[in-house]
mmCIF file of C-alpha atoms in Angstrom:
data_model
loop_
_atom_site.group_PDB
_atom_site.id
_atom_site.type_symbol
_atom_site.label_atom_id
_atom_site.label_comp_id
_atom_site.label_asym_id
_atom_site.label_seq_id
_atom_site.Cartn_x
_atom_site.Cartn_y
_atom_site.Cartn_z
ATOM 1 C CA MET A 25 6.783 -1.514 -4.157
ATOM 2 C CA ASP A 26 6.470 -5.160 -3.212
ATOM 3 C CA ALA A 27 3.912 -7.007 -1.080
ATOM 4 C CA VAL A 28 2.835 -5.490 2.241
ATOM 5 C CA THR A 29 2.893 -7.809 5.250
ATOM 6 C CA LEU A 30 0.041 -7.616 7.756
ATOM 7 C CA TYR A 31 -0.229 -9.226 11.179
ATOM 8 C CA VAL A 32 -3.799 -10.501 11.476
ATOM 9 C CA HIS A 33 -6.006 -11.946 14.213
ATOM 10 C CA ASP A 34 -8.322 -14.152 12.116
ATOM 11 C CA ILE A 35 -6.389 -15.412 9.128
ATOM 12 C CA ASP A 36 -9.275 -17.449 7.701
ATOM 13 C CA ALA A 37 -11.632 -14.451 7.693
ATOM 14 C CA MET A 38 -8.953 -12.239 6.182
ATOM 15 C CA VAL A 39 -8.145 -14.714 3.405
ATOM 16 C CA ASP A 40 -11.866 -14.970 2.688
ATOM 17 C CA PHE A 41 -12.157 -11.187 2.477
ATOM 18 C CA TYR A 42 -9.179 -10.616 0.195
ATOM 19 C CA THR A 43 -10.103 -13.456 -2.148
ATOM 20 C CA ARG A 44 -13.812 -12.628 -2.374
ATOM 21 C CA ALA A 45 -13.913 -8.822 -2.117
ATOM 22 C CA ILE A 46 -10.588 -7.874 -3.761
ATOM 23 C CA ALA A 47 -10.434 -10.927 -6.058
ATOM 24 C CA LEU A 48 -6.919 -11.899 -4.988
ATOM 25 C CA GLU A 49 -5.818 -15.512 -4.946
ATOM 26 C CA VAL A 50 -3.512 -17.509 -2.719
ATOM 27 C CA ILE A 51 -0.088 -17.699 -4.334
ATOM 28 C CA GLY A 52 1.930 -20.863 -3.792
ATOM 29 C CA SER A 53 4.086 -23.437 -5.488
ATOM 30 C CA GLY A 54 1.785 -26.450 -5.304
ATOM 31 C CA SER A 55 -1.846 -27.450 -5.475
ATOM 32 C CA ASP A 56 -2.178 -27.646 -1.695
ATOM 33 C CA SER A 57 0.193 -24.798 -0.885
ATOM 34 C CA GLY A 58 -2.609 -22.512 0.268
ATOM 35 C CA ALA A 59 -3.761 -24.963 2.908
ATOM 36 C CA ALA A 60 -0.167 -25.719 3.938
ATOM 37 C CA ASP A 61 0.704 -22.040 4.218
ATOM 38 C CA ARG A 62 -2.375 -21.355 6.310
ATOM 39 C CA ARG A 63 -1.430 -24.123 8.740
ATOM 40 C CA ALA A 64 2.005 -22.492 9.009
ATOM 41 C CA GLY A 65 0.359 -19.158 9.733
ATOM 42 C CA VAL A 66 1.420 -17.318 6.565
ATOM 43 C CA VAL A 67 -0.651 -16.735 3.427
ATOM 44 C CA THR A 68 0.523 -14.772 0.393
ATOM 45 C CA LEU A 69 -2.204 -13.250 -1.775
ATOM 46 C CA GLY A 70 -1.908 -11.598 -5.173
ATOM 47 C CA ARG A 71 -2.871 -11.475 -8.810
ATOM 48 C CA GLY A 72 -1.281 -14.068 -11.058
ATOM 49 C CA THR A 73 2.251 -14.570 -9.760
ATOM 50 C CA VAL A 74 2.534 -11.061 -8.271
ATOM 51 C CA PRO A 75 2.228 -10.971 -4.468
ATOM 52 C CA LEU A 76 0.319 -8.004 -3.041
ATOM 53 C CA ILE A 77 -0.523 -8.882 0.562
ATOM 54 C CA VAL A 78 1.175 -11.292 2.970
ATOM 55 C CA LEU A 79 -0.967 -12.277 5.964
ATOM 56 C CA ARG A 80 0.811 -13.493 9.094
ATOM 57 C CA HIS A 81 -1.368 -15.096 11.739
ATOM 58 C CA ALA A 82 -0.673 -13.382 15.073
ATOM 59 C CA PRO A 83 -3.784 -13.822 17.235
ATOM 60 C CA ASP A 84 -1.914 -13.011 20.458
ATOM 61 C CA LEU A 85 -0.863 -9.525 19.365
ATOM 62 C CA PRO A 86 -2.844 -6.559 20.719
ATOM 63 C CA ARG A 87 -4.934 -4.432 18.403
ATOM 64 C CA ARG A 88 -3.425 -1.202 17.158
ATOM 65 C CA VAL A 89 -4.182 1.808 19.354
ATOM 66 C CA ARG A 90 -6.119 4.625 17.716
ATOM 67 C CA GLY A 91 -3.848 7.568 16.882
ATOM 68 C CA SER A 92 -0.680 5.483 16.734
ATOM 69 C CA ALA A 93 1.761 5.267 13.837
ATOM 70 C CA GLY A 94 1.402 2.474 11.300
ATOM 71 C CA LEU A 95 -0.416 1.752 8.057
ATOM 72 C CA PHE A 96 -2.767 4.309 6.507
ATOM 73 C CA HIS A 97 -3.381 2.183 3.426
ATOM 74 C CA THR A 98 -1.937 -0.261 0.948
ATOM 75 C CA ALA A 99 -2.662 1.032 -2.553
ATOM 76 C CA ILE A 100 -3.331 -1.555 -5.265
ATOM 77 C CA LEU A 101 -2.747 -0.246 -8.780
ATOM 78 C CA PHE A 102 -4.757 -1.652 -11.702
ATOM 79 C CA GLU A 103 -3.820 -1.620 -15.382
ATOM 80 C CA SER A 104 -7.119 -0.244 -16.628
ATOM 81 C CA ARG A 105 -10.265 1.521 -15.485
ATOM 82 C CA ALA A 106 -12.266 -1.583 -16.419
ATOM 83 C CA ALA A 107 -10.153 -3.764 -14.118
ATOM 84 C CA LEU A 108 -10.541 -1.250 -11.295
ATOM 85 C CA ALA A 109 -14.292 -0.990 -11.866
ATOM 86 C CA ALA A 110 -14.645 -4.772 -11.679
ATOM 87 C CA THR A 111 -12.948 -4.867 -8.283
ATOM 88 C CA VAL A 112 -14.927 -1.901 -6.944
ATOM 89 C CA LEU A 113 -18.085 -3.752 -7.972
ATOM 90 C CA ARG A 114 -16.865 -6.834 -6.072
ATOM 91 C CA VAL A 115 -16.396 -4.686 -2.957
ATOM 92 C CA ALA A 116 -19.934 -3.338 -3.362
ATOM 93 C CA GLU A 117 -21.322 -6.867 -3.678
ATOM 94 C CA VAL A 118 -19.286 -8.567 -0.944
ATOM 95 C CA ALA A 119 -18.410 -5.920 1.652
ATOM 96 C CA PRO A 120 -20.230 -2.621 1.045
ATOM 97 C CA GLN A 121 -20.052 -1.757 4.755
ATOM 98 C CA LEU A 122 -16.243 -1.526 4.518
ATOM 99 C CA TYR A 123 -16.227 1.059 1.715
ATOM 100 C CA THR A 124 -14.998 4.459 2.944
ATOM 101 C CA GLY A 125 -14.864 6.792 -0.073
ATOM 102 C CA SER A 126 -13.332 7.829 -3.363
ATOM 103 C CA GLY A 127 -11.355 10.617 -4.971
ATOM 104 C CA ASP A 128 -10.123 11.953 -8.282
ATOM 105 C CA HIS A 129 -6.511 12.876 -7.499
ATOM 106 C CA LEU A 130 -5.691 14.351 -10.961
ATOM 107 C CA VAL A 131 -2.885 11.811 -11.431
ATOM 108 C CA SER A 132 -5.173 8.904 -10.535
ATOM 109 C CA GLU A 133 -8.709 7.794 -9.696
ATOM 110 C CA ALA A 134 -9.089 5.970 -6.397
ATOM 111 C CA PHE A 135 -11.561 4.136 -4.178
ATOM 112 C CA TYR A 136 -11.040 3.421 -0.497
ATOM 113 C CA LEU A 137 -12.090 0.790 2.003
ATOM 114 C CA ASP A 138 -10.906 -1.002 5.123
ATOM 115 C CA ASP A 139 -10.357 -4.712 5.483
ATOM 116 C CA PRO A 140 -12.236 -6.495 8.322
ATOM 117 C CA GLU A 141 -9.411 -5.773 10.798
ATOM 118 C CA GLY A 142 -9.231 -2.076 9.956
ATOM 119 C CA ASN A 143 -6.267 -2.015 7.569
ATOM 120 C CA GLY A 144 -6.780 0.664 4.931
ATOM 121 C CA ILE A 145 -6.889 -0.245 1.247
ATOM 122 C CA GLU A 146 -6.822 1.993 -1.822
ATOM 123 C CA LEU A 147 -7.865 0.629 -5.214
ATOM 124 C CA TYR A 148 -6.742 2.920 -8.024
ATOM 125 C CA VAL A 149 -5.794 3.459 -11.637
ATOM 126 C CA ASP A 150 -3.309 6.018 -12.924
ATOM 127 C CA ARG A 151 -4.102 8.601 -15.531
ATOM 128 C CA PRO A 152 -1.587 8.664 -18.434
ATOM 129 C CA ARG A 153 1.656 10.332 -17.370
ATOM 130 C CA ASP A 154 1.325 13.002 -20.041
ATOM 131 C CA GLU A 155 -1.759 14.221 -18.155
ATOM 132 C CA TRP A 156 0.189 14.771 -14.911
ATOM 133 C CA THR A 157 1.172 18.378 -14.222
ATOM 134 C CA TRP A 158 4.627 19.027 -12.770
ATOM 135 C CA ALA A 159 6.138 22.308 -11.573
ATOM 136 C CA GLY A 160 9.467 22.667 -9.824
ATOM 137 C CA GLY A 161 9.741 18.923 -9.238
ATOM 138 C CA ARG A 162 6.312 18.745 -7.602
ATOM 139 C CA VAL A 163 3.270 17.040 -9.093
ATOM 140 C CA ALA A 164 -0.224 18.542 -8.911
ATOM 141 C CA MET A 165 -2.597 16.375 -6.870
ATOM 142 C CA ASP A 166 -6.024 17.066 -5.424
ATOM 143 C CA THR A 167 -9.073 15.225 -4.117
ATOM 144 C CA LEU A 168 -12.101 15.852 -6.310
ATOM 145 C CA ALA A 169 -15.462 14.105 -6.311
ATOM 146 C CA LEU A 170 -15.578 10.687 -7.964
ATOM 147 C CA ASP A 171 -18.889 8.833 -8.160
ATOM 148 C CA PRO A 172 -18.283 5.067 -7.800
ATOM 149 C CA ASN A 173 -21.570 4.121 -9.439
ATOM 150 C CA ALA A 174 -20.910 6.344 -12.458
ATOM 151 C CA PHE A 175 -17.351 4.998 -12.681
ATOM 152 C CA ILE A 176 -18.591 1.404 -12.735
ATOM 153 C CA ARG A 177 -21.309 2.170 -15.299
ATOM 154 C CA GLU A 178 -18.867 3.951 -17.596
ATOM 155 C CA HIS A 179 -15.910 1.573 -17.463
ATOM 156 C CA LEU A 180 -17.027 -1.946 -16.526
ATOM 157 C CA THR A 181 -17.203 -4.605 -19.223
ATOM 158 C CA GLU A 182 -19.054 -7.908 -18.917
ATOM 159 C CA GLU A 183 -15.916 -9.904 -19.747
ATOM 160 C CA ILE A 184 -13.787 -8.329 -17.013
ATOM 161 C CA ALA A 185 -16.644 -8.294 -14.498
ATOM 162 C CA ALA A 186 -16.941 -12.069 -14.928
ATOM 163 C CA ALA A 187 -13.286 -12.640 -13.971
ATOM 164 C CA PRO A 188 -11.810 -9.623 -12.152
ATOM 165 C CA GLY A 189 -9.028 -11.740 -10.646
ATOM 166 C CA ALA A 190 -7.608 -12.362 -14.113
ATOM 167 C CA GLN A 191 -6.607 -8.691 -14.387
ATOM 168 C CA ASN A 192 -3.068 -7.749 -13.371
ATOM 169 C CA ALA A 193 -2.416 -5.530 -10.369
ATOM 170 C CA ILE A 194 0.572 -4.420 -8.303
ATOM 171 C CA VAL A 195 1.217 -2.521 -5.083
ATOM 172 C CA GLY A 196 1.399 1.006 -6.453
ATOM 173 C CA HIS A 197 2.234 2.795 -3.223
ATOM 174 C CA VAL A 198 2.106 2.478 0.542
ATOM 175 C CA HIS A 199 0.809 5.274 2.768
ATOM 176 C CA LEU A 200 1.845 5.431 6.435
ATOM 177 C CA GLN A 201 0.671 7.256 9.533
ATOM 178 C CA VAL A 202 3.573 8.945 11.316
ATOM 179 C CA GLY A 203 4.057 11.400 14.155
ATOM 180 C CA ASP A 204 5.864 14.243 12.390
ATOM 181 C CA VAL A 205 6.165 15.217 8.712
ATOM 182 C CA ALA A 206 9.544 16.982 9.041
ATOM 183 C CA GLN A 207 11.009 13.892 10.681
ATOM 184 C CA ALA A 208 9.510 11.724 7.954
ATOM 185 C CA ARG A 209 11.168 13.924 5.320
ATOM 186 C CA SER A 210 14.519 13.664 7.067
ATOM 187 C CA PHE A 211 14.271 9.881 7.130
ATOM 188 C CA TYR A 212 12.622 8.934 3.840
ATOM 189 C CA VAL A 213 14.185 11.645 1.670
ATOM 190 C CA ASP A 214 17.508 12.638 3.245
ATOM 191 C CA THR A 215 18.443 9.142 4.425
ATOM 192 C CA VAL A 216 16.570 6.533 2.388
ATOM 193 C CA GLY A 217 16.799 8.553 -0.837
ATOM 194 C CA PHE A 218 13.266 9.113 -2.108
ATOM 195 C CA GLU A 219 12.406 12.382 -3.895
ATOM 196 C CA VAL A 220 9.635 14.677 -2.674
ATOM 197 C CA THR A 221 6.694 14.999 -5.064
ATOM 198 C CA VAL A 222 4.100 16.675 -2.799
ATOM 199 C CA GLU A 223 4.710 18.346 0.556
ATOM 200 C CA MET A 224 2.245 19.940 2.931
ATOM 201 C CA PRO A 225 2.224 20.599 6.681
ATOM 202 C CA SER A 226 0.371 17.382 7.456
ATOM 203 C CA ALA A 227 1.545 15.025 4.701
ATOM 204 C CA LEU A 228 4.509 14.106 2.519
ATOM 205 C CA PHE A 229 4.500 12.185 -0.778
ATOM 206 C CA VAL A 230 7.740 10.708 -2.127
ATOM 207 C CA SER A 231 8.809 8.655 -5.115
ATOM 208 C CA ALA A 232 11.639 7.339 -7.243
ATOM 209 C CA GLY A 233 11.949 7.624 -11.019
ATOM 210 C CA GLY A 234 9.333 10.314 -11.565
ATOM 211 C CA TYR A 235 6.256 8.490 -10.266
ATOM 212 C CA HIS A 236 3.634 10.592 -8.443
ATOM 213 C CA HIS A 237 4.349 8.680 -5.223
ATOM 214 C CA HIS A 238 5.597 5.299 -4.080
ATOM 215 C CA MET A 239 5.198 6.172 -0.401
ATOM 216 C CA ALA A 240 3.348 8.782 1.609
ATOM 217 C CA MET A 241 3.298 9.740 5.281
ATOM 218 C CA ASN A 242 0.657 11.768 7.083
ATOM 219 C CA THR A 243 -0.199 13.003 10.583
ATOM 220 C CA TRP A 244 -3.948 13.373 9.957
ATOM 221 C CA ALA A 245 -4.819 11.045 12.852
ATOM 222 C CA SER A 246 -1.384 10.477 14.399
ATOM 223 C CA MET A 247 0.187 13.870 15.118
ATOM 224 C CA GLY A 248 2.872 13.454 17.756
ATOM 225 C CA ALA A 249 2.780 9.652 17.685
ATOM 226 C CA GLY A 250 5.927 7.980 18.961
ATOM 227 C CA PRO A 251 7.468 4.610 18.097
ATOM 228 C CA ARG A 252 4.751 2.007 17.687
ATOM 229 C CA ALA A 253 4.490 -1.242 19.578
ATOM 230 C CA VAL A 254 4.250 -4.547 17.740
ATOM 231 C CA THR A 255 0.524 -4.881 17.137
ATOM 232 C CA LEU A 256 -1.938 -6.265 14.655
ATOM 233 C CA GLY A 257 -1.750 -4.377 11.383
ATOM 234 C CA LEU A 258 1.379 -3.397 9.533
ATOM 235 C CA GLY A 259 4.173 -5.929 9.700
ATOM 236 C CA GLU A 260 6.495 -4.851 6.904
ATOM 237 C CA VAL A 261 6.728 -2.613 3.843
ATOM 238 C CA SER A 262 8.772 -4.221 1.058
ATOM 239 C CA ILE A 263 10.615 -2.250 -1.606
ATOM 240 C CA VAL A 264 12.475 -3.604 -4.645
ATOM 241 C CA VAL A 265 15.364 -1.633 -6.160
ATOM 242 C CA PRO A 266 17.069 -2.352 -9.486
ATOM 243 C CA ALA A 267 20.398 -3.820 -8.359
ATOM 244 C CA PRO A 268 22.432 -5.082 -5.370
ATOM 245 C CA ASP A 269 24.560 -1.930 -5.598
ATOM 246 C CA ASP A 270 21.451 0.104 -4.759
ATOM 247 C CA VAL A 271 20.906 -1.977 -1.616
ATOM 248 C CA ALA A 272 24.556 -1.558 -0.639
ATOM 249 C CA ALA A 273 24.365 2.213 -1.146
ATOM 250 C CA LEU A 274 21.277 2.364 1.072
ATOM 251 C CA ALA A 275 23.052 0.337 3.755
ATOM 252 C CA ASP A 276 25.908 2.863 3.646
ATOM 253 C CA ARG A 277 23.502 5.793 4.017
ATOM 254 C CA LEU A 278 21.753 4.137 6.950
ATOM 255 C CA ALA A 279 25.092 3.495 8.639
ATOM 256 C CA HIS A 280 26.176 7.092 8.035
ATOM 257 C CA HIS A 281 23.027 8.290 9.803
ATOM 258 C CA GLN A 282 23.546 5.731 12.576
ATOM 259 C CA ILE A 283 20.384 3.798 11.753
ATOM 260 C CA ALA A 284 20.600 0.099 12.540
ATOM 261 C CA SER A 285 19.970 -2.343 9.712
ATOM 262 C CA ALA A 286 20.462 -6.022 8.978
ATOM 263 C CA HIS A 287 20.861 -8.038 5.764
ATOM 264 C CA ASP A 288 19.778 -11.670 5.785
ATOM 265 C CA GLY A 289 21.044 -12.410 2.279
ATOM 266 C CA ALA A 290 17.671 -11.632 0.716
ATOM 267 C CA ALA A 291 16.759 -8.165 1.991
ATOM 268 C CA LEU A 292 18.092 -5.227 3.954
ATOM 269 C CA THR A 293 15.755 -4.506 6.859
ATOM 270 C CA PHE A 294 15.474 -1.475 9.119
ATOM 271 C CA THR A 295 12.808 0.602 10.857
ATOM 272 C CA ASP A 296 11.759 4.209 10.457
ATOM 273 C CA PRO A 297 11.506 6.566 13.479
ATOM 274 C CA TRP A 298 8.064 5.093 14.317
ATOM 275 C CA LYS A 299 9.264 1.475 14.173
ATOM 276 C CA ASN A 300 7.539 0.799 10.861
ATOM 277 C CA ARG A 301 9.621 -2.058 9.428
ATOM 278 C CA ILE A 302 11.034 -1.637 5.892
ATOM 279 C CA ALA A 303 12.667 -4.367 3.783
ATOM 280 C CA VAL A 304 14.630 -3.510 0.629
ATOM 281 C CA SER A 305 15.823 -6.111 -1.848
ATOM 282 C CA ALA A 306 17.318 -6.153 -5.336
ATOM 283 C CA ALA A 307 15.220 -7.176 -8.327
#
Protein backbone atom coordinates (compact mmCIF):
# COMPACT_ATOMS: atom_id res chain seq x y z
CA MET A 1 0.00 0.00 0.00
CA ASP A 2 1.22 3.45 -0.92
CA ALA A 3 0.26 6.90 0.37
CA VAL A 4 -3.42 7.74 0.85
CA THR A 5 -4.61 11.03 -0.65
CA LEU A 6 -7.04 13.16 1.35
CA TYR A 7 -8.99 16.21 0.23
CA VAL A 8 -8.85 18.68 3.12
CA HIS A 9 -10.50 21.98 4.03
CA ASP A 10 -7.75 23.55 6.17
CA ILE A 11 -4.41 22.36 4.88
CA ASP A 12 -2.35 24.33 7.41
CA ALA A 13 -4.23 22.83 10.38
CA MET A 14 -3.97 19.35 8.90
CA VAL A 15 -0.23 19.64 8.27
CA ASP A 16 0.17 20.87 11.84
CA PHE A 17 -1.78 17.89 13.16
CA TYR A 18 0.05 15.21 11.18
CA THR A 19 3.48 16.64 11.95
CA ARG A 20 2.87 17.25 15.65
CA ALA A 21 0.53 14.41 16.67
CA ILE A 22 1.66 11.63 14.30
CA ALA A 23 5.27 12.85 13.99
CA LEU A 24 5.24 12.84 10.19
CA GLU A 25 7.32 15.30 8.22
CA VAL A 26 6.80 17.12 4.95
CA ILE A 27 8.55 15.21 2.18
CA GLY A 28 10.04 17.23 -0.66
CA SER A 29 13.07 17.63 -2.86
CA GLY A 30 14.39 20.94 -1.57
CA SER A 31 14.76 22.99 1.58
CA ASP A 32 11.72 25.12 0.79
CA SER A 33 9.68 22.40 -0.89
CA GLY A 34 7.20 22.20 1.98
CA ALA A 35 6.29 25.86 1.68
CA ALA A 36 6.18 25.63 -2.13
CA ASP A 37 3.98 22.55 -2.05
CA ARG A 38 1.59 24.17 0.40
CA ARG A 39 1.21 27.20 -1.87
CA ALA A 40 0.39 24.78 -4.70
CA GLY A 41 -2.21 23.12 -2.50
CA VAL A 42 -0.53 19.71 -2.13
CA VAL A 43 1.55 18.48 0.81
CA THR A 44 3.07 15.00 1.07
CA LEU A 45 3.77 13.74 4.59
CA GLY A 46 5.68 10.66 5.69
CA ARG A 47 8.53 9.13 7.62
CA GLY A 48 11.97 9.48 6.09
CA THR A 49 11.49 9.21 2.33
CA VAL A 50 8.33 7.07 2.58
CA PRO A 51 5.12 8.99 1.83
CA LEU A 52 2.12 8.05 3.98
CA ILE A 53 -0.45 10.83 3.53
CA VAL A 54 -0.94 13.29 0.66
CA LEU A 55 -3.05 16.33 1.56
CA ARG A 56 -4.80 18.17 -1.27
CA HIS A 57 -6.29 21.54 -0.40
CA ALA A 58 -9.93 21.57 -1.52
CA PRO A 59 -11.75 24.13 0.65
CA ASP A 60 -14.70 24.38 -1.76
CA LEU A 61 -15.64 20.71 -1.52
CA PRO A 62 -18.59 19.77 0.71
CA ARG A 63 -18.05 17.73 3.84
CA ARG A 64 -18.69 14.01 3.63
CA VAL A 65 -22.24 13.00 4.51
CA ARG A 66 -22.63 10.69 7.49
CA GLY A 67 -23.38 7.12 6.39
CA SER A 68 -21.81 7.52 2.95
CA ALA A 69 -19.08 5.36 1.44
CA GLY A 70 -15.47 6.45 1.75
CA LEU A 71 -12.55 6.09 4.14
CA PHE A 72 -12.90 4.18 7.41
CA HIS A 73 -9.23 4.57 8.27
CA THR A 74 -5.69 4.74 6.98
CA ALA A 75 -3.59 2.27 8.96
CA ILE A 76 0.03 3.22 9.65
CA LEU A 77 2.26 0.25 10.42
CA PHE A 78 5.27 0.66 12.72
CA GLU A 79 8.38 -1.52 12.88
CA SER A 80 8.34 -2.00 16.64
CA ARG A 81 6.14 -1.67 19.69
CA ALA A 82 8.46 1.06 20.99
CA ALA A 83 7.96 3.13 17.83
CA LEU A 84 4.20 2.68 18.07
CA ALA A 85 4.19 3.58 21.76
CA ALA A 86 6.11 6.79 21.05
CA THR A 87 3.51 7.90 18.51
CA VAL A 88 0.57 6.96 20.75
CA LEU A 89 2.17 9.08 23.47
CA ARG A 90 2.43 11.99 21.01
CA VAL A 91 -1.30 11.66 20.28
CA ALA A 92 -2.03 11.70 24.01
CA GLU A 93 0.07 14.84 24.47
CA VAL A 94 -1.06 16.77 21.38
CA ALA A 95 -4.60 15.64 20.55
CA PRO A 96 -6.10 13.41 23.26
CA GLN A 97 -9.63 14.49 22.29
CA LEU A 98 -9.22 12.78 18.90
CA TYR A 99 -8.34 9.36 20.33
CA THR A 100 -11.14 6.83 19.74
CA GLY A 101 -9.94 3.46 21.06
CA SER A 102 -7.66 0.46 20.82
CA GLY A 103 -7.71 -3.26 20.17
CA ASP A 104 -5.61 -6.40 20.29
CA HIS A 105 -6.45 -8.08 16.98
CA LEU A 106 -4.34 -11.25 17.56
CA VAL A 107 -2.28 -10.51 14.43
CA SER A 108 -1.61 -6.93 15.54
CA GLU A 109 -2.00 -4.34 18.29
CA ALA A 110 -3.74 -1.14 17.25
CA PHE A 111 -4.77 2.31 18.45
CA TYR A 112 -7.37 4.49 16.76
CA LEU A 113 -8.06 8.19 16.35
CA ASP A 114 -9.53 10.70 13.93
CA ASP A 115 -7.71 13.60 12.35
CA PRO A 116 -9.23 17.09 12.84
CA GLU A 117 -11.42 16.70 9.73
CA GLY A 118 -12.77 13.30 10.76
CA ASN A 119 -10.57 10.98 8.70
CA GLY A 120 -9.93 7.76 10.60
CA ILE A 121 -6.39 6.71 11.48
CA GLU A 122 -5.10 3.41 12.85
CA LEU A 123 -1.63 3.20 14.40
CA TYR A 124 -0.49 -0.40 14.74
CA VAL A 125 2.28 -2.95 15.00
CA ASP A 126 2.14 -6.52 13.72
CA ARG A 127 2.78 -9.55 15.85
CA PRO A 128 5.37 -11.95 14.35
CA ARG A 129 3.85 -13.94 11.49
CA ASP A 130 4.54 -17.24 13.23
CA GLU A 131 2.03 -16.13 15.88
CA TRP A 132 -0.78 -15.69 13.32
CA THR A 133 -3.27 -18.56 13.16
CA TRP A 134 -4.52 -19.63 9.74
CA ALA A 135 -7.20 -22.19 8.87
CA GLY A 136 -8.55 -22.84 5.40
CA GLY A 137 -6.92 -19.70 4.00
CA ARG A 138 -8.48 -17.49 6.68
CA VAL A 139 -6.57 -15.76 9.46
CA ALA A 140 -7.87 -15.56 13.03
CA MET A 141 -8.57 -11.97 14.10
CA ASP A 142 -10.45 -10.54 17.05
CA THR A 143 -10.78 -7.32 19.02
CA LEU A 144 -9.59 -7.77 22.59
CA ALA A 145 -8.91 -5.15 25.25
CA LEU A 146 -5.66 -3.23 24.92
CA ASP A 147 -4.76 -0.64 27.55
CA PRO A 148 -2.90 2.28 25.91
CA ASN A 149 -1.32 3.44 29.16
CA ALA A 150 0.00 -0.05 29.96
CA PHE A 151 1.25 -0.41 26.38
CA ILE A 152 3.18 2.86 26.60
CA ARG A 153 4.63 1.99 30.02
CA GLU A 154 5.75 -1.44 28.87
CA HIS A 155 7.23 -0.59 25.47
CA LEU A 156 8.32 3.05 25.33
CA THR A 157 12.01 3.89 25.54
CA GLU A 158 13.43 7.33 26.31
CA GLU A 159 15.51 7.33 23.11
CA ILE A 160 12.57 6.65 20.80
CA ALA A 161 10.22 8.92 22.76
CA ALA A 162 12.65 11.79 22.17
CA ALA A 163 12.50 11.36 18.37
CA PRO A 164 9.45 9.33 17.29
CA GLY A 165 9.64 10.71 13.75
CA ALA A 166 12.97 8.97 13.23
CA GLN A 167 11.25 5.57 13.34
CA ASN A 168 10.20 4.02 10.03
CA ALA A 169 6.54 3.51 9.18
CA ILE A 170 4.49 2.55 6.13
CA VAL A 171 0.83 2.39 5.14
CA GLY A 172 0.01 -1.13 6.27
CA HIS A 173 -3.58 -1.26 5.07
CA VAL A 174 -6.52 0.89 4.07
CA HIS A 175 -10.03 0.26 5.38
CA LEU A 176 -13.06 1.56 3.45
CA GLN A 177 -16.74 2.08 4.16
CA VAL A 178 -18.89 0.55 1.42
CA GLY A 179 -22.56 -0.17 0.83
CA ASP A 180 -22.52 -3.94 0.39
CA VAL A 181 -20.00 -6.63 1.38
CA ALA A 182 -20.95 -9.11 -1.37
CA GLN A 183 -20.45 -6.41 -3.99
CA ALA A 184 -17.13 -5.49 -2.41
CA ARG A 185 -16.03 -9.13 -2.65
CA SER A 186 -17.03 -9.30 -6.30
CA PHE A 187 -15.00 -6.20 -7.07
CA TYR A 188 -11.90 -6.46 -4.88
CA VAL A 189 -11.48 -10.24 -5.02
CA ASP A 190 -13.03 -11.48 -8.27
CA THR A 191 -11.98 -8.49 -10.38
CA VAL A 192 -9.01 -6.74 -8.76
CA GLY A 193 -7.45 -10.00 -7.55
CA PHE A 194 -7.03 -9.77 -3.79
CA GLU A 195 -7.45 -12.90 -1.65
CA VAL A 196 -9.99 -13.09 1.18
CA THR A 197 -8.46 -13.43 4.64
CA VAL A 198 -11.49 -12.68 6.85
CA GLU A 199 -15.14 -12.57 5.80
CA MET A 200 -18.21 -11.75 7.84
CA PRO A 201 -21.67 -10.42 6.99
CA SER A 202 -20.69 -6.82 7.65
CA ALA A 203 -17.00 -6.75 6.71
CA LEU A 204 -14.42 -8.19 4.34
CA PHE A 205 -10.62 -8.30 4.75
CA VAL A 206 -8.40 -8.99 1.74
CA SER A 207 -4.69 -9.24 1.05
CA ALA A 208 -1.95 -10.29 -1.33
CA GLY A 209 1.04 -12.49 -0.50
CA GLY A 210 -0.24 -13.91 2.78
CA TYR A 211 -0.58 -10.70 4.79
CA HIS A 212 -3.49 -10.49 7.26
CA HIS A 213 -5.02 -7.66 5.21
CA HIS A 214 -3.96 -4.90 2.85
CA MET A 215 -7.52 -3.63 2.43
CA ALA A 216 -10.80 -4.01 4.27
CA MET A 217 -14.37 -2.94 3.55
CA ASN A 218 -17.23 -2.68 6.03
CA THR A 219 -20.88 -1.62 6.17
CA TRP A 220 -20.91 -0.83 9.91
CA ALA A 221 -22.08 2.75 9.31
CA SER A 222 -22.73 2.69 5.55
CA MET A 223 -25.07 -0.21 4.79
CA GLY A 224 -26.78 0.42 1.47
CA ALA A 225 -24.61 3.42 0.58
CA GLY A 226 -24.45 4.20 -3.12
CA PRO A 227 -21.72 5.86 -5.19
CA ARG A 228 -20.18 8.72 -3.24
CA ALA A 229 -19.95 12.31 -4.37
CA VAL A 230 -16.62 14.10 -4.50
CA THR A 231 -16.27 15.44 -0.98
CA LEU A 232 -13.67 16.22 1.63
CA GLY A 233 -12.00 13.05 2.85
CA LEU A 234 -10.74 10.21 0.72
CA GLY A 235 -9.21 11.26 -2.57
CA GLU A 236 -7.30 8.18 -3.66
CA VAL A 237 -6.00 4.82 -2.45
CA SER A 238 -2.62 3.96 -3.99
CA ILE A 239 -1.35 0.42 -4.44
CA VAL A 240 2.08 -0.70 -5.67
CA VAL A 241 2.49 -4.06 -7.41
CA PRO A 242 5.79 -5.76 -8.26
CA ALA A 243 5.97 -5.28 -12.03
CA PRO A 244 4.39 -3.57 -15.07
CA ASP A 245 3.01 -6.95 -16.15
CA ASP A 246 0.91 -6.99 -12.98
CA VAL A 247 -0.58 -3.60 -13.89
CA ALA A 248 -1.29 -4.80 -17.42
CA ALA A 249 -2.99 -7.95 -16.12
CA LEU A 250 -5.18 -5.84 -13.84
CA ALA A 251 -6.11 -3.58 -16.75
CA ASP A 252 -7.17 -6.68 -18.70
CA ARG A 253 -9.32 -7.92 -15.82
CA LEU A 254 -10.98 -4.52 -15.44
CA ALA A 255 -11.72 -4.42 -19.16
CA HIS A 256 -13.12 -7.95 -19.06
CA HIS A 257 -15.53 -6.87 -16.32
CA GLN A 258 -16.35 -3.68 -18.24
CA ILE A 259 -14.88 -1.39 -15.59
CA ALA A 260 -13.45 1.83 -16.97
CA SER A 261 -9.81 2.60 -16.25
CA ALA A 262 -7.11 4.96 -17.46
CA HIS A 263 -3.30 4.82 -17.47
CA ASP A 264 -1.39 8.10 -17.42
CA GLY A 265 2.03 6.49 -17.81
CA ALA A 266 2.59 6.35 -14.06
CA ALA A 267 -0.48 4.58 -12.66
CA LEU A 268 -3.62 2.74 -13.67
CA THR A 269 -6.62 4.46 -12.12
CA PHE A 270 -10.20 3.29 -11.70
CA THR A 271 -13.04 3.49 -9.17
CA ASP A 272 -14.81 0.84 -7.15
CA PRO A 273 -18.64 0.56 -7.13
CA TRP A 274 -18.82 3.40 -4.57
CA LYS A 275 -16.58 5.74 -6.58
CA ASN A 276 -13.62 5.28 -4.25
CA ARG A 277 -10.66 6.06 -6.52
CA ILE A 278 -7.85 3.47 -6.74
CA ALA A 279 -4.44 3.98 -8.38
CA VAL A 280 -2.14 1.03 -9.10
CA SER A 281 1.46 1.42 -10.20
CA ALA A 282 4.50 -0.82 -10.63
CA ALA A 283 7.35 -0.70 -8.13
